[in-house]
Amino acid sequence: MKSIETLGVTLVAGVLALTLGACGSQPAATPEAEASQAHSGSYKIGVIQLTEHPALDAANEGFVAALNDSGLDYTIDQQNAQGDQSACQTIASKLVNDHDDLILAIATPAAQAVAGSTTDIPIVGTAITDFAEAGLVESNDAPGGNLTGSSDLNPVDEQIDLLKQLVPDAKTVGILFCSAEANSEIQARMAEEACKKAGLATERYTVSSSNEIQQVVESMAGKVDAVYAPTDNVIAAGIATVSMVASENDLPVICGEENMVTGGGLATYSLNYYDLGYRAGEMAVKILKGEAKPADMPIEYLSGDDLKLVVNEETAKTLGIDVSGLQS
Protein backbone atom coordinates (compact mmCIF):
# COMPACT_ATOMS: atom_id res chain seq x y z
CA MET A 1 0.00 0.00 0.00
CA LYS A 2 2.83 2.35 0.92
CA SER A 3 4.47 1.83 -2.44
CA ILE A 4 1.23 2.66 -4.28
CA GLU A 5 0.87 5.95 -2.33
CA THR A 6 4.46 6.85 -3.17
CA LEU A 7 3.81 6.22 -6.84
CA GLY A 8 0.69 8.42 -6.72
CA VAL A 9 2.60 11.29 -5.19
CA THR A 10 5.31 10.92 -7.81
CA LEU A 11 2.78 11.04 -10.65
CA VAL A 12 1.05 14.12 -9.22
CA ALA A 13 4.39 15.87 -8.78
CA GLY A 14 5.29 15.08 -12.37
CA VAL A 15 2.03 16.48 -13.72
CA LEU A 16 2.51 19.68 -11.71
CA ALA A 17 6.04 20.04 -13.00
CA LEU A 18 4.89 19.67 -16.58
CA THR A 19 2.10 22.20 -16.04
CA LEU A 20 4.38 24.77 -14.43
CA GLY A 21 6.99 24.19 -17.10
CA ALA A 22 4.43 24.85 -19.84
CA CYS A 23 3.32 28.05 -18.11
CA GLY A 24 6.88 29.21 -17.69
CA SER A 25 7.64 28.72 -21.37
CA GLN A 26 5.02 31.29 -22.45
CA PRO A 27 6.23 34.88 -22.93
CA ALA A 28 4.75 37.59 -20.69
CA ALA A 29 1.63 39.16 -22.13
CA THR A 30 2.10 42.63 -23.60
CA PRO A 31 -0.27 45.46 -22.56
CA GLU A 32 -1.78 45.27 -26.04
CA ALA A 33 -2.41 41.54 -25.67
CA GLU A 34 -3.92 41.99 -22.22
CA ALA A 35 -6.22 44.70 -23.54
CA SER A 36 -7.23 42.44 -26.43
CA GLN A 37 -8.00 39.55 -24.06
CA ALA A 38 -10.02 41.85 -21.80
CA HIS A 39 -12.06 43.08 -24.77
CA SER A 40 -12.80 40.14 -26.99
CA GLY A 41 -15.97 41.95 -28.18
CA SER A 42 -16.71 45.57 -29.04
CA TYR A 43 -15.42 48.44 -26.97
CA LYS A 44 -18.15 50.54 -25.38
CA ILE A 45 -17.54 54.26 -25.87
CA GLY A 46 -19.70 56.99 -24.39
CA VAL A 47 -19.83 60.56 -25.68
CA ILE A 48 -21.02 63.57 -23.70
CA GLN A 49 -21.29 66.77 -25.76
CA LEU A 50 -22.25 70.04 -24.07
CA THR A 51 -24.42 71.46 -26.83
CA GLU A 52 -25.05 71.46 -30.55
CA HIS A 53 -23.14 73.95 -32.63
CA PRO A 54 -20.93 73.47 -35.68
CA ALA A 55 -17.55 73.51 -33.91
CA LEU A 56 -18.46 70.88 -31.33
CA ASP A 57 -20.30 68.83 -33.94
CA ALA A 58 -17.18 68.87 -36.12
CA ALA A 59 -15.02 67.72 -33.19
CA ASN A 60 -17.44 64.86 -32.61
CA GLU A 61 -17.29 63.87 -36.29
CA GLY A 62 -13.49 63.94 -36.28
CA PHE A 63 -13.35 61.71 -33.20
CA VAL A 64 -15.63 59.10 -34.79
CA ALA A 65 -13.62 59.24 -38.03
CA ALA A 66 -10.42 58.45 -36.12
CA LEU A 67 -12.08 55.45 -34.47
CA ASN A 68 -13.29 54.19 -37.85
CA ASP A 69 -9.90 54.68 -39.49
CA SER A 70 -8.25 52.65 -36.72
CA GLY A 71 -10.37 49.58 -37.51
CA LEU A 72 -11.47 49.39 -33.88
CA ASP A 73 -14.54 47.28 -33.14
CA TYR A 74 -16.77 49.51 -31.02
CA THR A 75 -20.26 50.69 -30.14
CA ILE A 76 -20.88 54.33 -29.28
CA ASP A 77 -23.47 56.05 -27.11
CA GLN A 78 -23.90 59.67 -28.24
CA GLN A 79 -25.36 61.99 -25.58
CA ASN A 80 -25.94 65.76 -25.89
CA ALA A 81 -26.75 68.00 -22.92
CA GLN A 82 -28.27 70.70 -25.17
CA GLY A 83 -26.45 73.40 -23.23
CA ASP A 84 -27.90 72.36 -19.87
CA GLN A 85 -25.09 71.89 -17.34
CA SER A 86 -27.34 69.95 -14.94
CA ALA A 87 -28.02 67.54 -17.81
CA CYS A 88 -24.24 67.07 -18.08
CA GLN A 89 -24.26 65.59 -14.58
CA THR A 90 -27.11 63.23 -15.44
CA ILE A 91 -25.42 62.07 -18.63
CA ALA A 92 -22.06 61.64 -16.92
CA SER A 93 -23.65 59.41 -14.28
CA LYS A 94 -25.36 57.34 -16.98
CA LEU A 95 -22.15 56.74 -18.92
CA VAL A 96 -20.25 55.80 -15.78
CA ASN A 97 -23.02 53.43 -14.63
CA ASP A 98 -22.98 51.84 -18.08
CA HIS A 99 -19.34 50.86 -17.42
CA ASP A 100 -18.11 52.29 -20.72
CA ASP A 101 -14.54 51.47 -21.67
CA LEU A 102 -13.82 55.13 -22.48
CA ILE A 103 -15.73 58.42 -22.42
CA LEU A 104 -15.26 61.35 -24.79
CA ALA A 105 -16.16 64.73 -23.27
CA ILE A 106 -16.69 67.60 -25.70
CA ALA A 107 -16.29 71.07 -24.09
CA THR A 108 -15.22 72.02 -20.59
CA PRO A 109 -18.50 71.68 -18.62
CA ALA A 110 -19.02 68.21 -20.10
CA ALA A 111 -15.50 67.17 -19.10
CA GLN A 112 -15.89 68.61 -15.60
CA ALA A 113 -19.12 66.67 -15.10
CA VAL A 114 -17.70 63.32 -16.13
CA ALA A 115 -14.36 63.88 -14.36
CA GLY A 116 -16.31 64.39 -11.15
CA SER A 117 -18.16 61.11 -11.71
CA THR A 118 -15.28 58.65 -12.21
CA THR A 119 -11.59 58.29 -11.52
CA ASP A 120 -11.43 54.84 -13.10
CA ILE A 121 -12.85 55.05 -16.63
CA PRO A 122 -10.45 56.71 -19.12
CA ILE A 123 -11.72 60.11 -20.31
CA VAL A 124 -10.58 61.97 -23.41
CA GLY A 125 -11.63 65.61 -23.66
CA THR A 126 -11.68 67.90 -26.67
CA ALA A 127 -12.72 71.48 -27.48
CA ILE A 128 -11.27 72.50 -24.10
CA THR A 129 -8.99 75.51 -23.91
CA ASP A 130 -6.88 74.85 -20.82
CA PHE A 131 -7.27 71.50 -19.07
CA ALA A 132 -5.15 72.49 -16.07
CA GLU A 133 -6.87 75.85 -15.50
CA ALA A 134 -10.24 74.09 -15.66
CA GLY A 135 -9.12 71.72 -12.89
CA LEU A 136 -9.26 68.64 -15.12
CA VAL A 137 -5.59 67.58 -14.88
CA GLU A 138 -2.62 68.12 -12.62
CA SER A 139 -0.75 69.78 -15.48
CA ASN A 140 -1.12 69.95 -19.24
CA ASP A 141 2.25 68.24 -19.69
CA ALA A 142 1.58 65.44 -17.20
CA PRO A 143 -2.17 64.98 -16.58
CA GLY A 144 -1.61 62.44 -13.80
CA GLY A 145 -5.12 60.98 -13.65
CA ASN A 146 -7.66 59.29 -15.89
CA LEU A 147 -8.21 62.25 -18.23
CA THR A 148 -6.32 63.71 -21.19
CA GLY A 149 -7.27 65.17 -24.58
CA SER A 150 -6.82 67.82 -27.26
CA SER A 151 -6.97 71.56 -26.62
CA ASP A 152 -8.68 74.23 -28.72
CA LEU A 153 -6.45 76.98 -27.35
CA ASN A 154 -7.00 79.53 -30.08
CA PRO A 155 -4.50 82.06 -31.48
CA VAL A 156 -5.77 85.09 -29.57
CA ASP A 157 -2.79 87.33 -30.43
CA GLU A 158 -3.25 86.70 -34.15
CA GLN A 159 -6.98 87.32 -33.87
CA ILE A 160 -6.49 90.67 -32.14
CA ASP A 161 -3.92 91.61 -34.80
CA LEU A 162 -6.59 90.76 -37.39
CA LEU A 163 -9.04 93.04 -35.57
CA LYS A 164 -6.50 95.89 -35.70
CA GLN A 165 -6.00 95.29 -39.41
CA LEU A 166 -9.72 95.29 -40.22
CA VAL A 167 -10.71 98.10 -37.82
CA PRO A 168 -7.59 100.31 -37.72
CA ASP A 169 -9.38 103.19 -35.97
CA ALA A 170 -10.65 101.01 -33.09
CA LYS A 171 -9.91 102.28 -29.61
CA THR A 172 -12.01 99.99 -27.38
CA VAL A 173 -12.88 96.32 -27.81
CA GLY A 174 -15.84 94.64 -26.14
CA ILE A 175 -15.03 91.08 -25.02
CA LEU A 176 -18.20 88.99 -25.15
CA PHE A 177 -18.48 85.63 -23.36
CA CYS A 178 -20.51 83.50 -20.97
CA SER A 179 -19.52 84.01 -17.33
CA ALA A 180 -20.33 80.36 -16.52
CA GLU A 181 -17.60 78.93 -18.77
CA ALA A 182 -14.19 78.62 -17.11
CA ASN A 183 -12.29 78.47 -20.40
CA SER A 184 -14.01 81.59 -21.68
CA GLU A 185 -12.67 83.45 -18.66
CA ILE A 186 -9.18 82.25 -19.60
CA GLN A 187 -9.60 83.48 -23.17
CA ALA A 188 -10.99 86.81 -21.95
CA ARG A 189 -7.82 87.37 -19.95
CA MET A 190 -5.70 86.42 -22.96
CA ALA A 191 -7.67 88.85 -25.15
CA GLU A 192 -7.22 91.64 -22.61
CA GLU A 193 -3.46 91.07 -22.59
CA ALA A 194 -3.32 90.96 -26.41
CA CYS A 195 -5.37 94.15 -26.69
CA LYS A 196 -3.16 95.92 -24.16
CA LYS A 197 -0.07 95.03 -26.22
CA ALA A 198 -1.88 96.34 -29.30
CA GLY A 199 -2.78 99.64 -27.61
CA LEU A 200 -6.48 98.85 -27.29
CA ALA A 201 -8.72 99.37 -24.28
CA THR A 202 -11.15 96.61 -23.35
CA GLU A 203 -14.54 96.20 -21.68
CA ARG A 204 -16.05 92.89 -20.60
CA TYR A 205 -19.62 92.00 -21.56
CA THR A 206 -20.88 88.73 -20.10
CA VAL A 207 -24.04 86.66 -20.39
CA SER A 208 -25.21 83.81 -18.19
CA SER A 209 -27.45 82.28 -20.86
CA SER A 210 -28.37 82.68 -24.52
CA ASN A 211 -31.47 84.67 -23.52
CA GLU A 212 -29.26 87.61 -22.55
CA ILE A 213 -27.26 87.86 -25.77
CA GLN A 214 -29.39 90.40 -27.62
CA GLN A 215 -29.65 92.80 -24.70
CA VAL A 216 -25.95 92.60 -23.86
CA VAL A 217 -24.80 93.16 -27.46
CA GLU A 218 -27.21 96.10 -27.78
CA SER A 219 -25.63 97.60 -24.66
CA MET A 220 -22.26 97.76 -26.46
CA ALA A 221 -23.47 100.33 -29.00
CA GLY A 222 -21.59 103.60 -28.68
CA LYS A 223 -19.23 102.16 -26.05
CA VAL A 224 -16.93 99.95 -28.09
CA ASP A 225 -15.59 99.97 -31.64
CA ALA A 226 -15.40 96.21 -32.19
CA VAL A 227 -16.28 92.94 -30.47
CA TYR A 228 -14.10 89.94 -29.70
CA ALA A 229 -15.94 86.65 -29.04
CA PRO A 230 -13.74 83.70 -27.99
CA THR A 231 -14.57 80.03 -28.47
CA ASP A 232 -17.44 80.27 -26.00
CA ASN A 233 -20.18 77.66 -26.41
CA VAL A 234 -23.11 79.92 -25.49
CA ILE A 235 -21.94 82.71 -27.79
CA ALA A 236 -21.12 80.24 -30.58
CA ALA A 237 -24.61 78.74 -30.38
CA GLY A 238 -26.12 82.24 -30.48
CA ILE A 239 -23.76 83.77 -33.06
CA ALA A 240 -26.62 84.56 -35.46
CA THR A 241 -28.13 86.87 -32.82
CA VAL A 242 -24.73 88.36 -31.97
CA SER A 243 -24.06 89.11 -35.63
CA MET A 244 -27.51 90.55 -36.34
CA VAL A 245 -27.43 92.97 -33.41
CA ALA A 246 -23.77 93.87 -33.87
CA SER A 247 -24.23 94.60 -37.58
CA GLU A 248 -27.24 96.80 -36.83
CA ASN A 249 -24.94 98.84 -34.61
CA ASP A 250 -21.94 98.83 -37.00
CA LEU A 251 -19.87 96.61 -34.73
CA PRO A 252 -17.50 94.12 -36.39
CA VAL A 253 -17.15 90.83 -34.52
CA ILE A 254 -13.84 88.97 -34.54
CA CYS A 255 -14.51 85.37 -33.53
CA GLY A 256 -12.64 82.54 -31.87
CA GLU A 257 -13.26 79.97 -34.61
CA GLU A 258 -14.45 79.63 -38.19
CA ASN A 259 -17.99 78.33 -37.63
CA MET A 260 -18.79 81.50 -35.71
CA VAL A 261 -17.68 83.48 -38.76
CA THR A 262 -19.79 81.30 -41.06
CA GLY A 263 -22.67 82.02 -38.68
CA GLY A 264 -22.34 85.78 -39.17
CA GLY A 265 -19.16 87.02 -37.51
CA LEU A 266 -16.68 89.07 -39.53
CA ALA A 267 -13.39 87.14 -39.50
CA THR A 268 -10.93 84.96 -37.60
CA TYR A 269 -7.80 82.89 -37.68
CA SER A 270 -9.21 79.52 -36.74
CA LEU A 271 -8.29 76.01 -35.70
CA ASN A 272 -10.03 73.14 -37.48
CA TYR A 273 -12.37 71.42 -35.00
CA TYR A 274 -12.67 68.29 -37.12
CA ASP A 275 -8.90 67.88 -36.91
CA LEU A 276 -9.07 68.60 -33.17
CA GLY A 277 -11.61 65.81 -32.66
CA TYR A 278 -9.61 63.47 -34.88
CA ARG A 279 -6.56 64.04 -32.67
CA ALA A 280 -8.67 63.15 -29.62
CA GLY A 281 -9.84 60.00 -31.42
CA GLU A 282 -6.27 58.93 -32.08
CA MET A 283 -5.51 59.37 -28.38
CA ALA A 284 -8.57 57.30 -27.47
CA VAL A 285 -7.49 54.45 -29.74
CA LYS A 286 -4.07 54.29 -28.05
CA ILE A 287 -5.72 54.15 -24.64
CA LEU A 288 -8.19 51.43 -25.62
CA LYS A 289 -5.47 49.30 -27.20
CA GLY A 290 -3.37 49.54 -24.04
CA GLU A 291 -0.61 51.48 -25.76
CA ALA A 292 -0.84 54.47 -23.41
CA LYS A 293 -2.48 55.71 -20.22
CA PRO A 294 -4.21 59.11 -19.85
CA ALA A 295 -2.01 59.99 -16.88
CA ASP A 296 1.09 59.88 -19.08
CA MET A 297 -0.35 61.53 -22.22
CA PRO A 298 0.30 65.30 -22.44
CA ILE A 299 -2.53 67.50 -23.67
CA GLU A 300 -2.19 67.83 -27.43
CA TYR A 301 -2.47 71.01 -29.52
CA LEU A 302 -2.84 71.73 -33.21
CA SER A 303 0.16 73.56 -34.64
CA GLY A 304 0.25 77.10 -35.98
CA ASP A 305 0.48 75.66 -39.47
CA ASP A 306 -3.10 74.44 -39.05
CA LEU A 307 -4.52 77.98 -38.70
CA LYS A 308 -6.96 79.14 -41.31
CA LEU A 309 -8.05 82.68 -42.21
CA VAL A 310 -11.83 82.81 -42.48
CA VAL A 311 -13.77 85.89 -43.61
CA ASN A 312 -17.50 86.40 -43.99
CA GLU A 313 -17.59 88.62 -47.06
CA GLU A 314 -21.32 89.28 -46.74
CA THR A 315 -20.85 90.61 -43.21
CA ALA A 316 -17.86 92.66 -44.37
CA LYS A 317 -20.00 94.20 -47.12
CA THR A 318 -22.77 95.02 -44.65
CA LEU A 319 -20.26 96.76 -42.38
CA GLY A 320 -18.45 98.47 -45.26
CA ILE A 321 -15.13 96.86 -44.41
CA ASP A 322 -12.62 96.12 -47.16
CA VAL A 323 -11.19 92.61 -46.74
CA SER A 324 -9.49 92.37 -50.14
CA GLY A 325 -6.03 93.00 -48.71
CA LEU A 326 -6.11 90.18 -46.17
CA GLN A 327 -3.60 87.37 -46.59
CA SER A 328 -4.36 83.80 -45.63
XYZ file of C-alpha atoms in Angstrom:
328
model
C 0.000 0.000 0.000
C 2.830 2.347 0.917
C 4.473 1.830 -2.438
C 1.230 2.663 -4.280
C 0.866 5.953 -2.334
C 4.456 6.854 -3.167
C 3.811 6.217 -6.839
C 0.687 8.419 -6.720
C 2.600 11.286 -5.191
C 5.314 10.924 -7.808
C 2.784 11.038 -10.646
C 1.053 14.125 -9.224
C 4.388 15.872 -8.783
C 5.285 15.075 -12.366
C 2.033 16.479 -13.720
C 2.505 19.676 -11.705
C 6.038 20.037 -12.999
C 4.895 19.668 -16.581
C 2.097 22.195 -16.043
C 4.381 24.768 -14.430
C 6.988 24.190 -17.103
C 4.434 24.847 -19.840
C 3.318 28.054 -18.110
C 6.881 29.208 -17.689
C 7.641 28.718 -21.367
C 5.020 31.289 -22.445
C 6.229 34.875 -22.931
C 4.753 37.590 -20.692
C 1.632 39.157 -22.127
C 2.102 42.633 -23.595
C -0.274 45.461 -22.560
C -1.783 45.271 -26.041
C -2.414 41.536 -25.674
C -3.921 41.988 -22.218
C -6.221 44.699 -23.544
C -7.231 42.436 -26.425
C -8.001 39.552 -24.056
C -10.022 41.849 -21.799
C -12.057 43.080 -24.770
C -12.804 40.135 -26.993
C -15.973 41.948 -28.182
C -16.712 45.566 -29.044
C -15.419 48.436 -26.974
C -18.148 50.544 -25.380
C -17.539 54.262 -25.874
C -19.697 56.995 -24.389
C -19.829 60.563 -25.681
C -21.017 63.569 -23.696
C -21.291 66.775 -25.759
C -22.246 70.044 -24.070
C -24.422 71.463 -26.829
C -25.049 71.461 -30.551
C -23.139 73.954 -32.635
C -20.926 73.472 -35.685
C -17.545 73.511 -33.908
C -18.460 70.875 -31.325
C -20.304 68.830 -33.942
C -17.185 68.875 -36.120
C -15.016 67.724 -33.195
C -17.438 64.857 -32.612
C -17.292 63.865 -36.285
C -13.487 63.940 -36.276
C -13.351 61.713 -33.201
C -15.633 59.101 -34.792
C -13.618 59.238 -38.027
C -10.415 58.446 -36.116
C -12.082 55.451 -34.473
C -13.294 54.190 -37.853
C -9.903 54.682 -39.490
C -8.253 52.645 -36.716
C -10.365 49.581 -37.513
C -11.465 49.394 -33.876
C -14.544 47.277 -33.136
C -16.772 49.511 -31.016
C -20.258 50.690 -30.137
C -20.881 54.328 -29.283
C -23.474 56.055 -27.112
C -23.898 59.668 -28.237
C -25.360 61.988 -25.579
C -25.938 65.761 -25.890
C -26.753 68.000 -22.921
C -28.274 70.698 -25.171
C -26.446 73.400 -23.229
C -27.900 72.355 -19.866
C -25.094 71.888 -17.339
C -27.344 69.955 -14.937
C -28.018 67.545 -17.806
C -24.243 67.068 -18.084
C -24.261 65.593 -14.577
C -27.105 63.232 -15.436
C -25.424 62.065 -18.633
C -22.060 61.641 -16.920
C -23.647 59.407 -14.279
C -25.359 57.344 -16.977
C -22.146 56.741 -18.918
C -20.249 55.797 -15.776
C -23.019 53.435 -14.630
C -22.983 51.837 -18.077
C -19.344 50.863 -17.419
C -18.114 52.288 -20.724
C -14.541 51.471 -21.669
C -13.819 55.134 -22.484
C -15.730 58.418 -22.416
C -15.261 61.353 -24.794
C -16.158 64.733 -23.269
C -16.692 67.597 -25.702
C -16.293 71.070 -24.094
C -15.220 72.016 -20.590
C -18.499 71.681 -18.623
C -19.022 68.209 -20.104
C -15.502 67.173 -19.095
C -15.893 68.607 -15.602
C -19.124 66.669 -15.101
C -17.698 63.316 -16.133
C -14.358 63.884 -14.364
C -16.311 64.386 -11.150
C -18.156 61.111 -11.705
C -15.281 58.654 -12.210
C -11.594 58.294 -11.523
C -11.430 54.845 -13.104
C -12.855 55.050 -16.634
C -10.453 56.706 -19.119
C -11.716 60.107 -20.313
C -10.581 61.965 -23.414
C -11.628 65.610 -23.660
C -11.678 67.902 -26.673
C -12.719 71.484 -27.476
C -11.273 72.501 -24.096
C -8.988 75.514 -23.908
C -6.878 74.851 -20.819
C -7.272 71.498 -19.070
C -5.152 72.492 -16.067
C -6.867 75.854 -15.498
C -10.240 74.093 -15.665
C -9.115 71.720 -12.894
C -9.260 68.645 -15.118
C -5.593 67.579 -14.884
C -2.617 68.121 -12.623
C -0.753 69.781 -15.480
C -1.117 69.952 -19.240
C 2.254 68.241 -19.692
C 1.576 65.435 -17.196
C -2.172 64.977 -16.583
C -1.606 62.444 -13.795
C -5.119 60.981 -13.654
C -7.655 59.287 -15.892
C -8.212 62.254 -18.228
C -6.324 63.709 -21.188
C -7.266 65.171 -24.575
C -6.821 67.825 -27.257
C -6.972 71.563 -26.620
C -8.676 74.233 -28.716
C -6.446 76.981 -27.347
C -7.000 79.527 -30.080
C -4.500 82.061 -31.479
C -5.771 85.094 -29.566
C -2.787 87.331 -30.432
C -3.254 86.700 -34.150
C -6.979 87.319 -33.867
C -6.486 90.670 -32.139
C -3.920 91.613 -34.804
C -6.592 90.764 -37.386
C -9.042 93.044 -35.568
C -6.504 95.886 -35.704
C -6.003 95.290 -39.409
C -9.717 95.293 -40.217
C -10.711 98.096 -37.820
C -7.595 100.309 -37.721
C -9.377 103.191 -35.967
C -10.648 101.007 -33.091
C -9.910 102.284 -29.608
C -12.009 99.988 -27.383
C -12.875 96.319 -27.807
C -15.842 94.640 -26.140
C -15.029 91.077 -25.023
C -18.199 88.993 -25.154
C -18.479 85.633 -23.363
C -20.509 83.503 -20.968
C -19.521 84.011 -17.335
C -20.328 80.361 -16.519
C -17.601 78.931 -18.773
C -14.193 78.622 -17.112
C -12.288 78.468 -20.396
C -14.013 81.586 -21.683
C -12.672 83.447 -18.660
C -9.182 82.247 -19.599
C -9.602 83.480 -23.167
C -10.992 86.808 -21.951
C -7.815 87.375 -19.949
C -5.704 86.423 -22.960
C -7.671 88.855 -25.148
C -7.222 91.642 -22.606
C -3.461 91.074 -22.593
C -3.315 90.961 -26.410
C -5.371 94.151 -26.687
C -3.156 95.919 -24.161
C -0.074 95.033 -26.219
C -1.877 96.341 -29.303
C -2.775 99.637 -27.611
C -6.482 98.852 -27.295
C -8.720 99.368 -24.278
C -11.154 96.607 -23.348
C -14.539 96.198 -21.678
C -16.047 92.891 -20.604
C -19.615 92.004 -21.557
C -20.878 88.734 -20.105
C -24.037 86.664 -20.388
C -25.212 83.812 -18.187
C -27.447 82.277 -20.864
C -28.368 82.684 -24.520
C -31.468 84.668 -23.520
C -29.259 87.613 -22.553
C -27.256 87.862 -25.772
C -29.391 90.402 -27.621
C -29.646 92.802 -24.696
C -25.945 92.598 -23.858
C -24.796 93.162 -27.461
C -27.209 96.101 -27.782
C -25.625 97.604 -24.656
C -22.262 97.761 -26.463
C -23.475 100.328 -29.002
C -21.585 103.604 -28.681
C -19.228 102.158 -26.050
C -16.932 99.945 -28.094
C -15.590 99.969 -31.644
C -15.396 96.212 -32.187
C -16.275 92.945 -30.471
C -14.102 89.940 -29.701
C -15.942 86.654 -29.043
C -13.740 83.702 -27.987
C -14.574 80.032 -28.471
C -17.445 80.272 -26.002
C -20.181 77.660 -26.411
C -23.115 79.916 -25.488
C -21.941 82.706 -27.793
C -21.120 80.239 -30.576
C -24.608 78.737 -30.377
C -26.119 82.241 -30.483
C -23.764 83.771 -33.062
C -26.617 84.563 -35.457
C -28.126 86.871 -32.819
C -24.732 88.361 -31.972
C -24.065 89.113 -35.631
C -27.508 90.548 -36.339
C -27.433 92.975 -33.405
C -23.768 93.872 -33.871
C -24.227 94.597 -37.581
C -27.240 96.798 -36.835
C -24.935 98.844 -34.611
C -21.938 98.834 -37.002
C -19.867 96.608 -34.732
C -17.500 94.123 -36.393
C -17.151 90.831 -34.516
C -13.838 88.970 -34.543
C -14.515 85.369 -33.533
C -12.637 82.538 -31.867
C -13.263 79.969 -34.614
C -14.450 79.632 -38.191
C -17.987 78.333 -37.627
C -18.793 81.501 -35.710
C -17.681 83.483 -38.763
C -19.787 81.298 -41.059
C -22.672 82.016 -38.684
C -22.341 85.782 -39.172
C -19.158 87.021 -37.510
C -16.679 89.069 -39.530
C -13.391 87.135 -39.497
C -10.930 84.961 -37.600
C -7.797 82.889 -37.683
C -9.209 79.518 -36.743
C -8.292 76.012 -35.705
C -10.034 73.141 -37.475
C -12.368 71.424 -35.003
C -12.674 68.289 -37.120
C -8.897 67.883 -36.906
C -9.072 68.604 -33.170
C -11.610 65.814 -32.664
C -9.606 63.472 -34.881
C -6.562 64.043 -32.672
C -8.673 63.147 -29.623
C -9.843 60.000 -31.417
C -6.269 58.926 -32.078
C -5.508 59.366 -28.380
C -8.571 57.297 -27.468
C -7.492 54.450 -29.738
C -4.073 54.293 -28.050
C -5.721 54.146 -24.636
C -8.188 51.434 -25.620
C -5.467 49.298 -27.198
C -3.374 49.538 -24.038
C -0.614 51.480 -25.764
C -0.836 54.471 -23.411
C -2.475 55.713 -20.221
C -4.214 59.112 -19.848
C -2.011 59.988 -16.881
C 1.085 59.881 -19.083
C -0.347 61.525 -22.223
C 0.300 65.295 -22.441
C -2.534 67.501 -23.669
C -2.193 67.832 -27.433
C -2.472 71.010 -29.524
C -2.844 71.727 -33.211
C 0.158 73.560 -34.641
C 0.245 77.102 -35.979
C 0.480 75.660 -39.470
C -3.105 74.439 -39.049
C -4.519 77.983 -38.697
C -6.965 79.141 -41.312
C -8.046 82.683 -42.211
C -11.830 82.810 -42.481
C -13.768 85.892 -43.608
C -17.502 86.404 -43.990
C -17.588 88.618 -47.060
C -21.321 89.279 -46.743
C -20.852 90.612 -43.211
C -17.860 92.664 -44.373
C -19.996 94.202 -47.118
C -22.769 95.017 -44.650
C -20.263 96.757 -42.380
C -18.454 98.471 -45.259
C -15.129 96.864 -44.410
C -12.616 96.117 -47.164
C -11.192 92.607 -46.739
C -9.495 92.371 -50.145
C -6.032 92.998 -48.712
C -6.106 90.179 -46.174
C -3.601 87.367 -46.591
C -4.363 83.795 -45.634
